[in-house]
């Protein structure tokens, strides 16, 4: 893994911004951390611990993935996602709201889920899963933020969440598998997987050459991608957070890091 780390370090050195990175090879057990405790504005990566909190509520029996959620126009917010364009009054199963929050980074879906489980439950879930640095206070795309603070994440915390998910220890084995499958359907593929070969270019008995269960996050000057790489029988967790950097450069560096990870795992 030393060669991969060296290449990632050289890529990050091109940047004048700040980067928080955790790479963990789940086959060898090797792990590399860089500014892993540094706090970054969470952007949409906060949707991963929100998803975990919802699955905890399902695991407790408080919710069912087939519960119907009714769309109310008053709850529509802008930014990413399609629900804001749907007809008010439409009902969708909870599992579809989760899917939209993750694979299209739907902000309206996210706020519906925050209301469903509550801010306190999400905060408690984050603490119980070992996220010691990160904070959650706010729904998304609202004009007034909580005076207590902002939604912030550290690479170490997101890496812990992804590690538990990959090992089947996040909420439960069943919930972990379900969350991984949701994240593998990600539609936003312009960061870590941007330079990877098309997953449809080389089928091997129906299997694609790689899979990535990931979640991105972006606001101007801040860009993240975090996920679990699956290449053959190998698995690697990559959490890459950035701030105070030109958006195009951060995007390019993330794509190059993803390409180096793929080469390493092949």
CSV table of C-alpha atoms in Angstrom, one decimal:
chain,number,residue,atom,x,y,z
A,1,UNK,CA,0.0,0.0,0.0
A,2,UNK,CA,3.0,2.3,0.3
A,3,UNK,CA,3.1,3.0,-3.4
A,4,UNK,CA,-0.6,4.0,-3.4
A,5,UNK,CA,-0.1,6.3,-0.4
A,6,UNK,CA,2.9,7.9,-2.1
A,7,UNK,CA,0.9,8.6,-5.2
A,8,UNK,CA,-2.0,10.0,-3.3
A,9,UNK,CA,0.3,12.3,-1.3
A,10,UNK,CA,1.8,13.7,-4.5
A,11,UNK,CA,-1.7,14.4,-5.9
A,12,UNK,CA,-2.7,16.2,-2.7
A,13,UNK,CA,0.5,18.2,-2.7
A,14,UNK,CA,-0.8,19.9,-5.9
A,15,UNK,CA,-3.5,21.5,-3.9
A,16,UNK,CA,-3.4,24.7,-1.7
A,17,UNK,CA,-6.5,23.5,0.1
A,18,UNK,CA,-6.9,21.2,3.1
A,19,UNK,CA,-7.5,17.5,2.7
A,20,UNK,CA,-8.7,14.8,5.2
A,21,UNK,CA,-8.1,11.3,3.9
A,22,UNK,CA,-8.4,7.7,5.3
A,23,UNK,CA,-7.6,4.7,3.1
A,24,UNK,CA,-8.1,1.2,4.5
A,25,UNK,CA,-7.4,-2.0,2.6
A,26,UNK,CA,-9.8,-4.4,4.1
A,27,UNK,CA,-7.9,-7.4,2.8
A,28,UNK,CA,-4.5,-6.6,4.2
A,29,UNK,CA,-5.6,-4.5,7.1
A,30,UNK,CA,-3.3,-1.7,6.1
A,31,UNK,CA,-4.5,1.8,6.8
A,32,UNK,CA,-3.3,5.3,6.0
A,33,UNK,CA,-4.7,8.5,7.6
A,34,UNK,CA,-4.0,12.2,6.7
A,35,UNK,CA,-5.7,15.0,8.7
A,36,UNK,CA,-8.2,12.4,9.7
A,37,UNK,CA,-9.5,14.5,12.7
A,38,UNK,CA,-9.8,17.7,10.7
A,39,UNK,CA,-13.4,19.0,10.5
A,40,UNK,CA,-15.0,19.8,7.2
A,41,UNK,CA,-18.4,21.2,6.3
A,42,UNK,CA,-20.3,18.0,5.8
A,43,UNK,CA,-22.3,18.8,2.6
A,44,UNK,CA,-24.1,15.8,1.4
A,45,UNK,CA,-21.8,13.2,3.0
A,46,UNK,CA,-23.9,13.7,6.2
A,47,UNK,CA,-26.6,11.7,4.4
A,48,UNK,CA,-24.7,8.5,5.2
A,49,UNK,CA,-25.0,8.8,9.0
A,50,UNK,CA,-28.6,9.9,8.4
A,51,UNK,CA,-29.3,6.8,6.5
A,52,UNK,CA,-27.7,4.7,9.3
A,53,UNK,CA,-30.0,6.4,11.8
A,54,UNK,CA,-33.1,5.5,9.7
A,55,UNK,CA,-32.0,1.9,9.5
A,56,UNK,CA,-31.5,1.8,13.3
A,57,UNK,CA,-35.1,2.9,13.6
A,58,UNK,CA,-36.2,0.2,11.3
A,59,UNK,CA,-34.1,-2.4,13.2
A,60,UNK,CA,-35.8,-1.3,16.4
A,61,UNK,CA,-39.2,-1.8,14.8
A,62,UNK,CA,-40.1,1.9,15.0
A,63,UNK,CA,-40.3,2.1,11.2
A,64,UNK,CA,-40.7,-0.2,8.2
A,65,UNK,CA,-39.0,0.2,4.9
A,66,UNK,CA,-42.4,-0.1,3.3
A,67,UNK,CA,-44.0,2.7,5.4
A,68,UNK,CA,-45.5,5.3,3.0
A,69,UNK,CA,-44.2,8.8,3.1
A,70,UNK,CA,-46.6,11.5,1.8
A,71,UNK,CA,-45.0,14.4,-0.1
A,72,UNK,CA,-46.0,17.8,1.2
A,73,UNK,CA,-45.2,20.9,-0.9
A,74,UNK,CA,-44.3,22.8,2.2
A,75,UNK,CA,-41.4,20.4,2.7
A,76,UNK,CA,-39.9,20.9,-0.7
A,77,UNK,CA,-36.4,22.4,-0.8
A,78,UNK,CA,-34.0,23.3,-3.7
A,79,UNK,CA,-30.6,22.0,-4.6
A,80,UNK,CA,-30.0,18.4,-5.5
A,81,UNK,CA,-32.8,15.9,-6.1
A,82,UNK,CA,-36.1,15.3,-8.0
A,83,UNK,CA,-38.7,15.1,-5.2
A,84,UNK,CA,-39.0,18.9,-5.3
A,85,UNK,CA,-40.5,18.5,-8.8
A,86,UNK,CA,-42.9,15.7,-7.9
A,87,UNK,CA,-46.7,16.2,-7.5
A,88,UNK,CA,-47.6,17.0,-3.8
A,89,UNK,CA,-49.6,14.3,-2.1
A,90,UNK,CA,-47.7,11.5,-3.8
A,91,UNK,CA,-46.8,8.6,-1.4
A,92,UNK,CA,-43.5,6.8,-1.7
A,93,UNK,CA,-42.2,3.9,0.5
A,94,UNK,CA,-39.5,4.8,3.0
A,95,UNK,CA,-37.0,2.7,1.2
A,96,UNK,CA,-37.5,4.8,-2.0
A,97,UNK,CA,-37.0,8.0,0.0
A,98,UNK,CA,-33.7,6.6,1.4
A,99,UNK,CA,-32.7,5.6,-2.2
A,100,UNK,CA,-33.3,9.1,-3.5
A,101,UNK,CA,-31.4,10.7,-0.6
A,102,UNK,CA,-28.3,8.6,-1.4
A,103,UNK,CA,-28.2,8.0,-5.1
A,104,UNK,CA,-29.5,11.4,-6.3
A,105,UNK,CA,-28.5,13.3,-3.1
A,106,UNK,CA,-32.1,14.5,-2.8
A,107,UNK,CA,-32.3,17.3,-0.3
A,108,UNK,CA,-36.1,17.1,0.1
A,109,UNK,CA,-35.8,13.3,0.8
A,110,UNK,CA,-33.1,14.1,3.3
A,111,UNK,CA,-35.3,16.5,5.2
A,112,UNK,CA,-38.2,14.2,5.2
A,113,UNK,CA,-36.0,11.5,6.9
A,114,UNK,CA,-34.6,14.0,9.4
A,115,UNK,CA,-38.1,14.9,10.4
A,116,UNK,CA,-39.1,11.2,10.6
A,117,UNK,CA,-36.3,10.1,13.0
A,118,UNK,CA,-35.4,13.4,14.6
A,119,UNK,CA,-32.2,15.4,15.1
A,120,UNK,CA,-31.6,13.9,18.5
A,121,UNK,CA,-31.8,10.3,17.2
A,122,UNK,CA,-29.3,11.1,14.4
A,123,UNK,CA,-26.9,12.7,16.9
A,124,UNK,CA,-27.2,9.7,19.2
A,125,UNK,CA,-26.8,7.3,16.4
A,126,UNK,CA,-23.6,9.0,15.3
A,127,UNK,CA,-22.1,8.9,18.8
A,128,UNK,CA,-23.1,5.2,19.3
A,129,UNK,CA,-21.4,4.3,16.0
A,130,UNK,CA,-18.2,5.9,17.1
A,131,UNK,CA,-18.3,9.2,15.3
A,132,UNK,CA,-16.5,11.3,17.9
A,133,UNK,CA,-15.6,14.4,16.0
A,134,UNK,CA,-18.5,15.0,13.6
A,135,UNK,CA,-21.6,17.1,14.4
A,136,UNK,CA,-25.1,17.3,13.1
A,137,UNK,CA,-27.6,20.0,13.8
A,138,UNK,CA,-29.4,21.2,10.6
A,139,UNK,CA,-31.8,20.2,8.0
A,140,UNK,CA,-30.6,21.0,4.5
A,141,UNK,CA,-31.1,24.0,2.3
A,142,UNK,CA,-32.8,26.1,5.0
A,143,UNK,CA,-32.1,29.9,5.3
A,144,UNK,CA,-31.6,29.8,9.1
A,145,UNK,CA,-29.1,27.4,10.6
A,146,UNK,CA,-29.1,26.1,14.1
A,147,UNK,CA,-27.1,28.5,16.4
A,148,UNK,CA,-25.6,25.4,18.1
A,149,UNK,CA,-23.5,24.7,15.1
A,150,UNK,CA,-23.1,23.3,11.6
A,151,UNK,CA,-23.1,19.8,10.1
A,152,UNK,CA,-19.4,18.8,10.1
A,153,UNK,CA,-17.6,15.6,9.5
A,154,UNK,CA,-14.1,14.2,10.0
A,155,UNK,CA,-12.5,11.6,7.7
A,156,UNK,CA,-11.9,9.4,10.7
A,157,UNK,CA,-15.6,9.3,11.5
A,158,UNK,CA,-16.8,8.6,8.0
A,159,UNK,CA,-14.2,5.9,7.6
A,160,UNK,CA,-15.5,4.2,10.8
A,161,UNK,CA,-19.0,4.2,9.5
A,162,UNK,CA,-17.9,2.7,6.1
A,163,UNK,CA,-15.7,0.1,7.9
A,164,UNK,CA,-18.7,-1.1,10.0
A,165,UNK,CA,-20.9,-1.1,6.9
A,166,UNK,CA,-18.4,-3.1,4.8
A,167,UNK,CA,-17.9,-5.6,7.7
A,168,UNK,CA,-21.6,-6.0,8.3
A,169,UNK,CA,-21.5,-4.3,11.7
A,170,UNK,CA,-23.4,-1.1,11.0
A,171,UNK,CA,-26.8,-1.5,12.8
A,172,UNK,CA,-27.0,-5.2,11.7
A,173,UNK,CA,-25.6,-7.5,9.0
A,174,UNK,CA,-28.9,-7.2,7.1
A,175,UNK,CA,-29.0,-3.4,7.4
A,176,UNK,CA,-25.3,-3.1,6.4
A,177,UNK,CA,-25.9,-5.2,3.2
A,178,UNK,CA,-29.0,-3.1,2.4
A,179,UNK,CA,-27.1,0.2,2.8
A,180,UNK,CA,-24.2,-1.0,0.7
A,181,UNK,CA,-26.6,-2.0,-2.1
A,182,UNK,CA,-28.2,1.4,-2.0
A,183,UNK,CA,-24.8,3.2,-2.2
A,184,UNK,CA,-23.7,0.9,-5.1
A,185,UNK,CA,-26.6,2.4,-7.1
A,186,UNK,CA,-25.1,5.9,-6.8
A,187,UNK,CA,-25.8,8.2,-9.8
A,188,UNK,CA,-23.3,10.9,-8.9
A,189,UNK,CA,-20.1,9.4,-10.3
A,190,UNK,CA,-18.0,12.5,-11.1
A,191,UNK,CA,-15.3,12.2,-8.3
A,192,UNK,CA,-13.6,9.0,-7.2
A,193,UNK,CA,-15.0,6.9,-10.0
A,194,UNK,CA,-14.7,9.5,-12.8
A,195,UNK,CA,-11.6,8.0,-14.4
A,196,UNK,CA,-12.5,4.4,-13.9
A,197,UNK,CA,-13.3,2.2,-16.9
A,198,UNK,CA,-17.0,1.9,-17.7
A,199,UNK,CA,-18.5,-0.8,-15.4
A,200,UNK,CA,-20.3,-2.2,-18.5
A,201,UNK,CA,-17.1,-2.5,-20.6
A,202,UNK,CA,-15.9,-5.9,-19.4
A,203,UNK,CA,-18.5,-8.3,-18.0
A,204,UNK,CA,-17.1,-11.4,-16.4
A,205,UNK,CA,-20.0,-14.0,-16.0
A,206,UNK,CA,-22.3,-11.1,-15.4
A,207,UNK,CA,-20.0,-9.3,-13.0
A,208,UNK,CA,-18.7,-5.8,-13.7
A,209,UNK,CA,-14.9,-5.1,-13.2
A,210,UNK,CA,-15.6,-2.9,-10.2
A,211,UNK,CA,-18.2,-1.6,-7.9
A,212,UNK,CA,-18.2,1.5,-5.6
A,213,UNK,CA,-20.6,2.1,-2.8
A,214,UNK,CA,-20.1,5.8,-2.4
A,215,UNK,CA,-21.5,9.2,-1.4
A,216,UNK,CA,-20.3,12.6,-2.6
A,217,UNK,CA,-20.7,16.0,-1.1
A,218,UNK,CA,-20.2,19.5,-2.6
A,219,UNK,CA,-20.6,23.1,-2.0
A,220,UNK,CA,-18.4,25.8,-3.6
A,221,UNK,CA,-14.8,25.3,-2.2
A,222,UNK,CA,-15.7,22.0,-0.5
A,223,UNK,CA,-15.8,18.7,-2.3
A,224,UNK,CA,-15.9,15.2,-0.8
A,225,UNK,CA,-16.3,11.6,-1.9
A,226,UNK,CA,-16.3,8.5,0.4
A,227,UNK,CA,-17.0,4.9,-0.3
A,228,UNK,CA,-16.2,1.2,-0.4
A,229,UNK,CA,-14.3,0.0,-3.5
A,230,UNK,CA,-15.0,-3.6,-4.7
A,231,UNK,CA,-12.6,-4.9,-7.3
A,232,UNK,CA,-12.5,-8.7,-7.7
A,233,UNK,CA,-12.2,-10.1,-4.3
A,234,UNK,CA,-10.6,-7.0,-2.9
A,235,UNK,CA,-12.2,-4.2,-0.8
A,236,UNK,CA,-10.9,-0.8,0.1
A,237,UNK,CA,-12.5,2.0,2.0
A,238,UNK,CA,-11.7,5.5,0.8
A,239,UNK,CA,-12.7,8.7,2.6
A,240,UNK,CA,-11.5,11.8,0.8
A,241,UNK,CA,-12.6,15.3,2.1
A,242,UNK,CA,-11.4,18.7,0.8
A,243,UNK,CA,-11.9,22.4,1.5
A,244,UNK,CA,-10.6,25.8,0.5
A,245,UNK,CA,-9.8,24.6,-3.0
A,246,UNK,CA,-10.8,25.4,-6.5
A,247,UNK,CA,-13.8,23.2,-7.4
A,248,UNK,CA,-12.4,21.9,-10.7
A,249,UNK,CA,-9.0,21.1,-9.2
A,250,UNK,CA,-10.5,19.2,-6.2
A,251,UNK,CA,-12.7,17.3,-8.6
A,252,UNK,CA,-9.7,16.4,-10.8
A,253,UNK,CA,-7.6,15.3,-7.8
A,254,UNK,CA,-10.4,13.1,-6.4
A,255,UNK,CA,-10.8,11.4,-9.8
A,256,UNK,CA,-7.0,10.8,-10.0
A,257,UNK,CA,-7.1,9.3,-6.4
A,258,UNK,CA,-9.9,7.0,-7.4
A,259,UNK,CA,-7.9,5.9,-10.5
A,260,UNK,CA,-4.9,5.1,-8.4
A,261,UNK,CA,-7.0,3.1,-5.9
A,262,UNK,CA,-8.4,1.1,-8.8
A,263,UNK,CA,-5.0,0.4,-10.2
A,264,UNK,CA,-3.8,-0.7,-6.7
A,265,UNK,CA,-6.7,-3.1,-6.3
A,266,UNK,CA,-6.5,-4.7,-9.7
